[in-house]
Short mmCIF file of C-alpha atoms in Angstrom, two decimals:
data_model
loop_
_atom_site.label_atom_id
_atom_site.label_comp_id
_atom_site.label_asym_id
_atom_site.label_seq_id
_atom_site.Cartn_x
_atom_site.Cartn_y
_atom_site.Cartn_z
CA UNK U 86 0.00 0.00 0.00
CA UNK U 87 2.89 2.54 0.93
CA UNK U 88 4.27 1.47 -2.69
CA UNK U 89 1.00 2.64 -4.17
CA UNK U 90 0.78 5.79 -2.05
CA UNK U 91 3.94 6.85 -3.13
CA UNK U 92 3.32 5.78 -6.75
CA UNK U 93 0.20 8.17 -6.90
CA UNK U 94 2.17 10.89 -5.28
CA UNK U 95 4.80 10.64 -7.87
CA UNK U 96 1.68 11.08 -10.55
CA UNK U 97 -0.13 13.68 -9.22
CA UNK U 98 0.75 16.63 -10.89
CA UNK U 99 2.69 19.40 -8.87
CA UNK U 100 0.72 22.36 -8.24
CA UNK U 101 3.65 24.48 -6.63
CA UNK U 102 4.65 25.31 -10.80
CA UNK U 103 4.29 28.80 -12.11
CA UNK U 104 1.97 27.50 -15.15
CA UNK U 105 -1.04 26.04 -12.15
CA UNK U 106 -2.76 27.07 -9.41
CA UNK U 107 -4.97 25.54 -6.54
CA UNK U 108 -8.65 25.71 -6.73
CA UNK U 109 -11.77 24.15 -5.19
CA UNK U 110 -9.50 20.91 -4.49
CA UNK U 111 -8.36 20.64 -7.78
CA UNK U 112 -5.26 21.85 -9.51
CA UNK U 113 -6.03 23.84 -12.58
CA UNK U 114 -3.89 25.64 -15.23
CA UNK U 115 -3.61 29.36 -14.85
CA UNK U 116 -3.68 31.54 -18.10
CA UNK U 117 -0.25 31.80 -20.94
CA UNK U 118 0.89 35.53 -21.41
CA UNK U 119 -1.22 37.54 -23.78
CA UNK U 120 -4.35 36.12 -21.64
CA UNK U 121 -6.44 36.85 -18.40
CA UNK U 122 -8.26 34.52 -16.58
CA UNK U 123 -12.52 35.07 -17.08
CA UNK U 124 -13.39 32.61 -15.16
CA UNK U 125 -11.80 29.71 -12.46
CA UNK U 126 -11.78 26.41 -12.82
CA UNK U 127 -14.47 24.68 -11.00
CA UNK U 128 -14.48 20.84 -10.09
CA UNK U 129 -16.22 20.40 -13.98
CA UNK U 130 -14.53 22.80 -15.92
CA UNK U 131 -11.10 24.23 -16.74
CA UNK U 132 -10.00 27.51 -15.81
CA UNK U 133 -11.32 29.98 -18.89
CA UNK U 134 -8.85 32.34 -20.58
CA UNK U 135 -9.18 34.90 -22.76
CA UNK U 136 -6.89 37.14 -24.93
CA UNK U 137 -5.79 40.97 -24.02
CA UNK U 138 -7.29 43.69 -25.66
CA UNK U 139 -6.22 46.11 -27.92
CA UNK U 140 -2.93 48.25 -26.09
CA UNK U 141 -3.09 45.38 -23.49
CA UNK U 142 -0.60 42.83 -22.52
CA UNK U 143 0.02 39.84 -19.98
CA UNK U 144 3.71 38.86 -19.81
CA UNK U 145 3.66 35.87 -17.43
CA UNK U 146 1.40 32.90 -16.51
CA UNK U 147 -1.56 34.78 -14.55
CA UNK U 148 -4.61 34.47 -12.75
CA UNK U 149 -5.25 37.85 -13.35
CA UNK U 150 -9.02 39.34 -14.00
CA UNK U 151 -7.83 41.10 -16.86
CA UNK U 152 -4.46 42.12 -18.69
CA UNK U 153 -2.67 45.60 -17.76
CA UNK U 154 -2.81 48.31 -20.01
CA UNK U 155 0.35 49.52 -21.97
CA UNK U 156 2.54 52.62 -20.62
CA UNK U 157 2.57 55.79 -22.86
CA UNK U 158 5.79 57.03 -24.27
CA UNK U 159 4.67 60.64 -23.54
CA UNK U 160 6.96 62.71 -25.68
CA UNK U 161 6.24 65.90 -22.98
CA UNK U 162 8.78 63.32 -20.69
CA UNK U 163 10.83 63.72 -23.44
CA UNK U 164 10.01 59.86 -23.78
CA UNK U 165 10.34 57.70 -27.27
CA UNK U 166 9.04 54.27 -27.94
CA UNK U 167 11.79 51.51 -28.63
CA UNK U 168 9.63 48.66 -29.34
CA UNK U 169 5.30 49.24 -28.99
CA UNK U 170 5.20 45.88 -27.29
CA UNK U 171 2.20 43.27 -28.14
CA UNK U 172 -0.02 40.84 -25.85
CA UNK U 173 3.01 39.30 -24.18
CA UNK U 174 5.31 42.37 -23.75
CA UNK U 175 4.94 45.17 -22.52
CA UNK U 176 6.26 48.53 -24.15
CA UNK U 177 9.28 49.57 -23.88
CA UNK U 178 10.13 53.43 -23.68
CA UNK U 179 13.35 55.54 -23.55
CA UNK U 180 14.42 58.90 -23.58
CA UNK U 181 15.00 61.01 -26.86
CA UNK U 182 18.74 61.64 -27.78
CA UNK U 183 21.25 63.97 -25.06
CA UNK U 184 18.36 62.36 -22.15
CA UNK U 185 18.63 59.69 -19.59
CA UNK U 186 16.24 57.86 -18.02
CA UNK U 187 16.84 58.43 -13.89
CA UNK U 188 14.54 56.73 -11.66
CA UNK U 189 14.94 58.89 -8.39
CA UNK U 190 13.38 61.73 -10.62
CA UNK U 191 11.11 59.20 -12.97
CA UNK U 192 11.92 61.62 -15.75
CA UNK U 193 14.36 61.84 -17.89
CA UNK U 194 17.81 64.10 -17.07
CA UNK U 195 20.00 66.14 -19.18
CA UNK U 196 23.40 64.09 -20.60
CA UNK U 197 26.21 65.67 -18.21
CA UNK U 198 28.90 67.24 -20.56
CA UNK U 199 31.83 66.34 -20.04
CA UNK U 200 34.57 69.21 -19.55
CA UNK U 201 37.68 69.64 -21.80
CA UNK U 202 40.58 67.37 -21.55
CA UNK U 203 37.89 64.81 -21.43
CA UNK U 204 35.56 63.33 -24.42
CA UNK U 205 32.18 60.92 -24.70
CA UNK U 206 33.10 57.75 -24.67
CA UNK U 207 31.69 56.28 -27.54
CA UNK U 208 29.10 54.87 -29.04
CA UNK U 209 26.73 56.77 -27.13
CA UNK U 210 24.17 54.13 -25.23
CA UNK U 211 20.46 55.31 -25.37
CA UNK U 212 18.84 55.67 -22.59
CA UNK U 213 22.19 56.19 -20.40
CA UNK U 214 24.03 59.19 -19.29
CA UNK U 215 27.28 60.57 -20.49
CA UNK U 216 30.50 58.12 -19.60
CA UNK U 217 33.68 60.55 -19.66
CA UNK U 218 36.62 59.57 -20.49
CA UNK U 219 40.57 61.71 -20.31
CA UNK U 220 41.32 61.88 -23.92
CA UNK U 221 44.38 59.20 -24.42
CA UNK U 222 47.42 60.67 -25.81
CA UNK U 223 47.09 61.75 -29.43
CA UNK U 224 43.73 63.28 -29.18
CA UNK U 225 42.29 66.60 -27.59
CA UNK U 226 39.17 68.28 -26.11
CA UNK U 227 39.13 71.65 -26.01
CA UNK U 228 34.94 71.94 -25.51
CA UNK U 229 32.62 70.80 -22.68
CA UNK U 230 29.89 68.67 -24.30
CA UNK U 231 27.69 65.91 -24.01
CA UNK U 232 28.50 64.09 -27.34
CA UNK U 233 31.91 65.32 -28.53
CA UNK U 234 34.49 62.23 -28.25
CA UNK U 235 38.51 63.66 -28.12
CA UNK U 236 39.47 64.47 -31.71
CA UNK U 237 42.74 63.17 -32.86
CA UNK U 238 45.55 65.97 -32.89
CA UNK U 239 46.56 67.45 -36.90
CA UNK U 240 48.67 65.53 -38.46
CA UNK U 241 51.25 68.69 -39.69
CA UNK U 242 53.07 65.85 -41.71
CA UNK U 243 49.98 65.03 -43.88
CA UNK U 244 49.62 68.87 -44.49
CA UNK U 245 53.00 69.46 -46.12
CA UNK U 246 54.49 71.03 -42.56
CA UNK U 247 56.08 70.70 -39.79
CA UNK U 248 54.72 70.77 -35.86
CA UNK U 249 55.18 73.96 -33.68
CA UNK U 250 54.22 73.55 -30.62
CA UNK U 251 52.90 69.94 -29.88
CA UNK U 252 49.33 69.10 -28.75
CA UNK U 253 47.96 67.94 -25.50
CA UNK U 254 44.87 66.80 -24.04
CA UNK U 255 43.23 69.91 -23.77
CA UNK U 256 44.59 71.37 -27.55
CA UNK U 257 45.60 70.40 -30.55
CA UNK U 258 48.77 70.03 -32.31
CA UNK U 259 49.86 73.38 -34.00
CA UNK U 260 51.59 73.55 -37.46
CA UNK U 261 54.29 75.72 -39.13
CA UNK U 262 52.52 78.14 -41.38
CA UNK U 263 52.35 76.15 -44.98
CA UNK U 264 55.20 76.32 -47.05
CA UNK U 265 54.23 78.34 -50.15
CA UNK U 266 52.33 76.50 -52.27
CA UNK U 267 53.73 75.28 -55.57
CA UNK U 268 51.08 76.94 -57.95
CA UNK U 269 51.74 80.10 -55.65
CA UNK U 270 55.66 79.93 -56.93
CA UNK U 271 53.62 79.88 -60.74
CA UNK U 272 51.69 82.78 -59.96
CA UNK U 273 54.87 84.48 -58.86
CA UNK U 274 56.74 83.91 -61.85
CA UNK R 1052 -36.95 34.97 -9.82
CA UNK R 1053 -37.36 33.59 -6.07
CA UNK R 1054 -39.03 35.30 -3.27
CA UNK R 1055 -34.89 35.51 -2.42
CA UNK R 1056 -34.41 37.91 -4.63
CA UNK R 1057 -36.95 40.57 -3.36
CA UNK R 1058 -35.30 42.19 -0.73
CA UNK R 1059 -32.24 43.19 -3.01
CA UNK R 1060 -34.48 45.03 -5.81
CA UNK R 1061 -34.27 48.62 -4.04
CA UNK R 1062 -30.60 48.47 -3.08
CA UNK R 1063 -27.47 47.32 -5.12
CA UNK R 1064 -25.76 44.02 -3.54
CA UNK R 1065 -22.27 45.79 -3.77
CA UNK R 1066 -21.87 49.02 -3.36
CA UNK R 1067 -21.54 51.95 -6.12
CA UNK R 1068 -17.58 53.02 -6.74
CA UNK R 1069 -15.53 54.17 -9.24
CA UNK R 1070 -11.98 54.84 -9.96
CA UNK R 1071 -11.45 56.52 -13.76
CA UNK R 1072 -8.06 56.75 -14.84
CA UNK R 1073 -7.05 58.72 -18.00
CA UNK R 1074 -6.62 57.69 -21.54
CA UNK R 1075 -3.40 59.18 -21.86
CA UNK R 1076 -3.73 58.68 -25.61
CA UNK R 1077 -6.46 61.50 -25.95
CA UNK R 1078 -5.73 64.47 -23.83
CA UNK R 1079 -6.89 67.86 -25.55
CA UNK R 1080 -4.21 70.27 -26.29
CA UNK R 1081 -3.90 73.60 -25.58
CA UNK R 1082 -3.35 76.22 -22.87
CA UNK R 1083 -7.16 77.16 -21.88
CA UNK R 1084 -9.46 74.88 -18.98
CA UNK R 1085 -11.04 72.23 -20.35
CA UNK R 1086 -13.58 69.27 -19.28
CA UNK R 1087 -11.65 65.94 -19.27
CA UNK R 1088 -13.85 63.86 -21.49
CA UNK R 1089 -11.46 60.27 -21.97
CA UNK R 1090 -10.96 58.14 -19.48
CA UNK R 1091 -10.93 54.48 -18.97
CA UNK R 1092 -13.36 52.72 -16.91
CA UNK R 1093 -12.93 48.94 -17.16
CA UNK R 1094 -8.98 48.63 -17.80
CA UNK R 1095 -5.42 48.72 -15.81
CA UNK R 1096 -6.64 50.03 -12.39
CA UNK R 1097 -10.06 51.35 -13.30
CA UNK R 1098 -12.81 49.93 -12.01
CA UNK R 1099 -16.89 50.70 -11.34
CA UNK R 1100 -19.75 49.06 -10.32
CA UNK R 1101 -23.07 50.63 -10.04
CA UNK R 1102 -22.59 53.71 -11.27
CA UNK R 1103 -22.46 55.06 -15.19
CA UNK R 1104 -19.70 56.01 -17.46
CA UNK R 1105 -19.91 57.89 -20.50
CA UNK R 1106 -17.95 61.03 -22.39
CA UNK R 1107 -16.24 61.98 -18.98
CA UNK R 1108 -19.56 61.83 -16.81
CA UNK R 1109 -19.96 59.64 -13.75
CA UNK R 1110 -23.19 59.08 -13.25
CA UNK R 1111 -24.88 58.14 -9.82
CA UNK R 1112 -27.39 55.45 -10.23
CA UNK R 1113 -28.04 55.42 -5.96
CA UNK R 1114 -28.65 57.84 -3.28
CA UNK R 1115 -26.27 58.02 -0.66
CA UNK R 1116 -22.74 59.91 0.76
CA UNK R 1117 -20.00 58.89 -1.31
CA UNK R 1118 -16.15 60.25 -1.17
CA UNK R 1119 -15.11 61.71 -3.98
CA UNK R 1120 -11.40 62.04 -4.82
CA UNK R 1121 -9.01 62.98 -7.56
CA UNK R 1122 -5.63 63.52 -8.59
CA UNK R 1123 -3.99 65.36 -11.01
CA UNK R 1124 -0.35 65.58 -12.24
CA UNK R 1125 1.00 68.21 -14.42
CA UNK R 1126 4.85 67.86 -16.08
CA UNK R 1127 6.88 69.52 -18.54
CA UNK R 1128 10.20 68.23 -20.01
CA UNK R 1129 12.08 71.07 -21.99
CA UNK R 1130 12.79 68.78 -25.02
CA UNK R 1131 8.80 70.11 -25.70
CA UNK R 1132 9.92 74.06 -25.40
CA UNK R 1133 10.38 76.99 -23.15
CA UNK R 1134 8.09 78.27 -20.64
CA UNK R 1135 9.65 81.10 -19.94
CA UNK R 1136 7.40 84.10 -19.55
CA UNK R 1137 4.61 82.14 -19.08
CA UNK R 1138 2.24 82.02 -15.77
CA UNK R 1139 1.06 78.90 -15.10
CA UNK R 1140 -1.93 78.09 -12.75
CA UNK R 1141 -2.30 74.81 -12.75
CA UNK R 1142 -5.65 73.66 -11.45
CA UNK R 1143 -8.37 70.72 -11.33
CA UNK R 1144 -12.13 71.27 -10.33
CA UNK R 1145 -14.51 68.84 -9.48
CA UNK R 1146 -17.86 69.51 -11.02
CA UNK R 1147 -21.57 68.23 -9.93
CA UNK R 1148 -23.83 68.85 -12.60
CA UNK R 1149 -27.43 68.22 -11.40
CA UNK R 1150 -30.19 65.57 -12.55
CA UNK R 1151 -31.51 68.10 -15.25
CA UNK R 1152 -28.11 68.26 -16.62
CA UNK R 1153 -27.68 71.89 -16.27
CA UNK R 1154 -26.84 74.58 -13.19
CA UNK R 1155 -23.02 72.91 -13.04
CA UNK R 1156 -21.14 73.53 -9.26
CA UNK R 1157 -17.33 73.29 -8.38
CA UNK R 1158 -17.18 70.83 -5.42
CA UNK R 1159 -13.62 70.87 -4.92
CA UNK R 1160 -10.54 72.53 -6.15
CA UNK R 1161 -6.74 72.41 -6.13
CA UNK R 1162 -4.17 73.77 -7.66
CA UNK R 1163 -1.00 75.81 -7.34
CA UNK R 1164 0.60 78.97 -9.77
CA UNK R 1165 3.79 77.91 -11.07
CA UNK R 1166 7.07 79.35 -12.16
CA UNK R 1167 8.41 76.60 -14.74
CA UNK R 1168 11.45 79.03 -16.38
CA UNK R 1169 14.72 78.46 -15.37
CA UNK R 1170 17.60 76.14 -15.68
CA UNK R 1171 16.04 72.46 -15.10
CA UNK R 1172 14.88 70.32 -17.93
CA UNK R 1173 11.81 68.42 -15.84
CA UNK R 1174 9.45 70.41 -13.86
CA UNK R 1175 6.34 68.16 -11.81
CA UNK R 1176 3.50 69.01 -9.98
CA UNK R 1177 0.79 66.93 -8.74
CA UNK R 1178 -2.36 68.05 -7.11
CA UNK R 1179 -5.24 66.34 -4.71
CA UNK R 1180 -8.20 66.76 -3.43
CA UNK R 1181 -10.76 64.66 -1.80
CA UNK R 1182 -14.50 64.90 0.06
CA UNK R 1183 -17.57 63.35 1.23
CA UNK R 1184 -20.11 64.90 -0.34
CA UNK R 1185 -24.35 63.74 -0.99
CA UNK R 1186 -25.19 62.69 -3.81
CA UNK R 1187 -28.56 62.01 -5.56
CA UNK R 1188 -28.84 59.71 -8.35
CA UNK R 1189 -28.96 61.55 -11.59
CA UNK R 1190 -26.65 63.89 -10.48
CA UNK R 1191 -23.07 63.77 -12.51
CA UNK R 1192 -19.53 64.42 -11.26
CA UNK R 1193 -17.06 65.64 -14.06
CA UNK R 1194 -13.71 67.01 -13.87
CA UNK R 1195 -12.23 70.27 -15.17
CA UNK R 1196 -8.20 70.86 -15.59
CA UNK R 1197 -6.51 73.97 -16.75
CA UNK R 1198 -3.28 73.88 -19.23
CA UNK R 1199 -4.63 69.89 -20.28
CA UNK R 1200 -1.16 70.40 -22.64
CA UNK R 1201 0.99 70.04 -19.29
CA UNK R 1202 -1.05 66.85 -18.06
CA UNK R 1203 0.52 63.74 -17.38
CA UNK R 1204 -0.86 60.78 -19.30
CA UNK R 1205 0.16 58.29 -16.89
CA UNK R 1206 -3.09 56.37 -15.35
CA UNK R 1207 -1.31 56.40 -11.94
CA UNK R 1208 -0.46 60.44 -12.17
CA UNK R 1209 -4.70 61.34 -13.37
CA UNK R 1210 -7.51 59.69 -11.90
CA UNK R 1211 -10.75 60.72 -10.06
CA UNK R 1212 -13.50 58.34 -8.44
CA UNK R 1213 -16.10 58.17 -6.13
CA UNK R 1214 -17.20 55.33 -3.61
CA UNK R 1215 -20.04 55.54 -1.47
CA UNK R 1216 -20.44 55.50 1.99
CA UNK R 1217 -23.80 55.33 3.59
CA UNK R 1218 -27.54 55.53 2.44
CA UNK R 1219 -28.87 58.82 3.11
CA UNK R 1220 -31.39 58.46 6.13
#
C-alpha cells in the first residue's frame, strides 16, 4: 500500500509550478501571457482564458481578471518608444537623444557634458548618461559637451608642414605656417 | 426569480464606486481649462460598479454619501519648449452637474501657480483633493483641468472616483 501511495504521489501533478494554481480541491492551469483569466476552474470545468485587448498585454502565466494596459511614451517626458510591445510584452520606452532615463526623478535628465581634456566615450548608449573619459594621448578636447568624443591631434606631416608647438589633451597640435604653395611659386613667376 | 431575490431590488448588492483613470492617448491640447472627457473605466486600475460612465460623466445610479477624490499631475520636459514668460496656474475642479443636466457647481478645487522658467529640464506638480459629499442619483460628477497640454498621461499620475459610503437616512 505505501508502494501505491507513493506511486500516486509521484503522478499527481505538482501544483507548486508557475503554469497552475490551486482551486476548489483541484489543480487547474492558470492563463499563458497575452491572456487573463474570465473565469476559475471549477471541479467540472477548466479555468477559462481569454486574450488581451487592444494596447493590453500579460507577460507571465496569470490568474489575473484582466491584462494591464500599456505605458505611454509621452513625448512631454521627453520619452520615445523603442519597441510598442504586443499581448506578451509590454512597451518599452526611452528617452530622446542627449536624455537619460533616472529613476529617483522618474523623468528623464539632461546628458552631463563632459569638460575639456575629457571626451564621450563612444558609441553613445540610449537611454544612459554621459560616460567621460581623459582623452588618451594623441587626441584633444578643447569643448565641454555631451557628445563630442577627443578628436585626434593634426597631423602637420599630412599637411605638407612641420609641428610647432605639440598638442595635449586639452589642444591640438599646431603647425608651421604652410610652405608656399607650388602653384603660388607659378603665380609668382 | 425567487421570493430571495426581493429584498435586493431597491438596493445594489455591492456598493456603487468608481476609480477613472485617463486615456493618456487622448488628452486635448492647448493652454485654456477644459472638461476631461477620456478616461478608462474597465482597464489597468479602473474599475466601477453601479454607477455610469460615459464622455467623462460619472453618473450616480443610488442615493447616498459617497467620497469623492481625484488627482492630477501636471509635467513639462524642456525637449517640448520653453516656458519662460509664461504664468502657469495649474488647477483641477470637481464639477456636480445636477439631474436636469444643467446649473453645473465646483465641489472641490486644487491647484498651485507655477514658475516653470529656469535652468532644469523636468518640472512636476501633482495636485489632490478629496470629500464626502451627498449625492442624488442623476446627479453627474465631471472634472475640469486647466493647461490639459501640461497633463501627465500616466493612469497612476490622473484619476478621479467616487465610492459611497452610507444611504442617506
Amino acid at each position: 500500500i505505501t508502494e501505491l501511495q507513493q506511486l500516486s504521489l509521484q503522478i499527481t501533478p505538482p501544483c507548486s509550478s508557475e503554469q497552475h494554481y490551486e482551486y476548489s480541491g483541484r489543480c487547474c492551469t492558470k492563463c499563458e501571457p497575452g491572456k487573463y483569466m474570465s473565469a476559475k476552474c471549477t471541479r467540472t470545468s477548466e479555468t477559462i482564458c481569454q486574450p488581451c485587448g487592444p494596447n493590453e498585454y500579460t507577460d507571465i502565466w496569470n490568474e489575473e481578471e484582466k491584462c494591464s494596459l500599456h505605458k505611454i511614451c509621452d513625448q512631454g517626458r521627453a520619452l520615445i518608444e523603442v519597441n510598442p510591445g504586443n499581448s506578451t510584452n509590454q512597451r518599452q520606452c526611452a528617452c530622446i537623444a542627449g536624455y537619460h532615463w533616472n529613476e529617483d526623478c522618474d523623468c528623464c535628465r539632461r546628458n552631463k557634458k563632459c569638460p575639456p581634456g575629457s571626451g564621450v566615450k563612444h558609441p553613445i548608449q540610449q537611454n544612459k548618461d554621459a560616460v567621460c573619459m581623459p582623452c588618451p594621448r594623441g587626441t584633444f578636447s578643447n569643448v565641454s559637451s555631451a557628445t563630442d568624443a577627443c578628436k585626434t591631434w593634426t597631423n602637420c606631416t599630412a599637411l605638407g608642414t612641420e609641428e610647432k608647438i605639440p598638442g595635449n589633451r586639452l589642444a591640438d597640435v599646431v603647425c608651421k605656417k604652410q610652405l608656399k604653395q607650388p602653384q603660388d611659386e607659378t603665380n609668382t613667376l | 426569480a425567487s421570493w430571495l431575490d426581493l429584498p435586493k431590488k431597491n438596493k445594489p448588492d455591492k456598493a456603487p464606486l468608481a476609480h477613472l483613470i485617463i486615456d493618456g492617448n487622448k488628452i486635448p491640447a492647448g493652454t485654456k481649462k477644459v472638461n476631461l472627457t477620456s478616461w478608462h473605466h474597465d482597464k489597468g486600475w479602473a474599475n466601477i460598479r453601479n454607477m455610469t460612465f460615459s464622455d467623462g460623466k460619472l453618473e450616480v445610479n443610488h442615493d447616498g454619501f459617497y467620497y469623492l477624490y481625484t488627482n492630477v499631475c501636471f509635467r513639462h520636459h524642456e525637449a517640448l519648449g520653453n516656458l519662460t514668460g509664461q504664468i502657469l496656474q495649474l488647477m483641477v475642479y470637481v464639477i456636480k452637474t445636477d439631474a436636469k443636466r444643467r446649473n453645473p457647481v465646483v465641489l472641490m478645487k486644487g491647484g498651485s501657480t507655477k514658475n516653470w522658467s529656469g535652468d532644469s529640464e523636468f518640472h512636476f506638480y501633482s495636485v489632490n483633493v478629496g470629500g464626502f459629499f451627498k449625492l442624488k442619483s442623476g446627479e453627474i460628477i465631471s472634472i475640469q483641468v486647466s493647461y490639459p497640454s501640461l497633463l501627465d498621461r500616466s493612469p497612476e499620475g490622473t484619476y478621479f472616483g467616487a465610492f459611497k459610503i452610507r444611504d442617506i437616512d
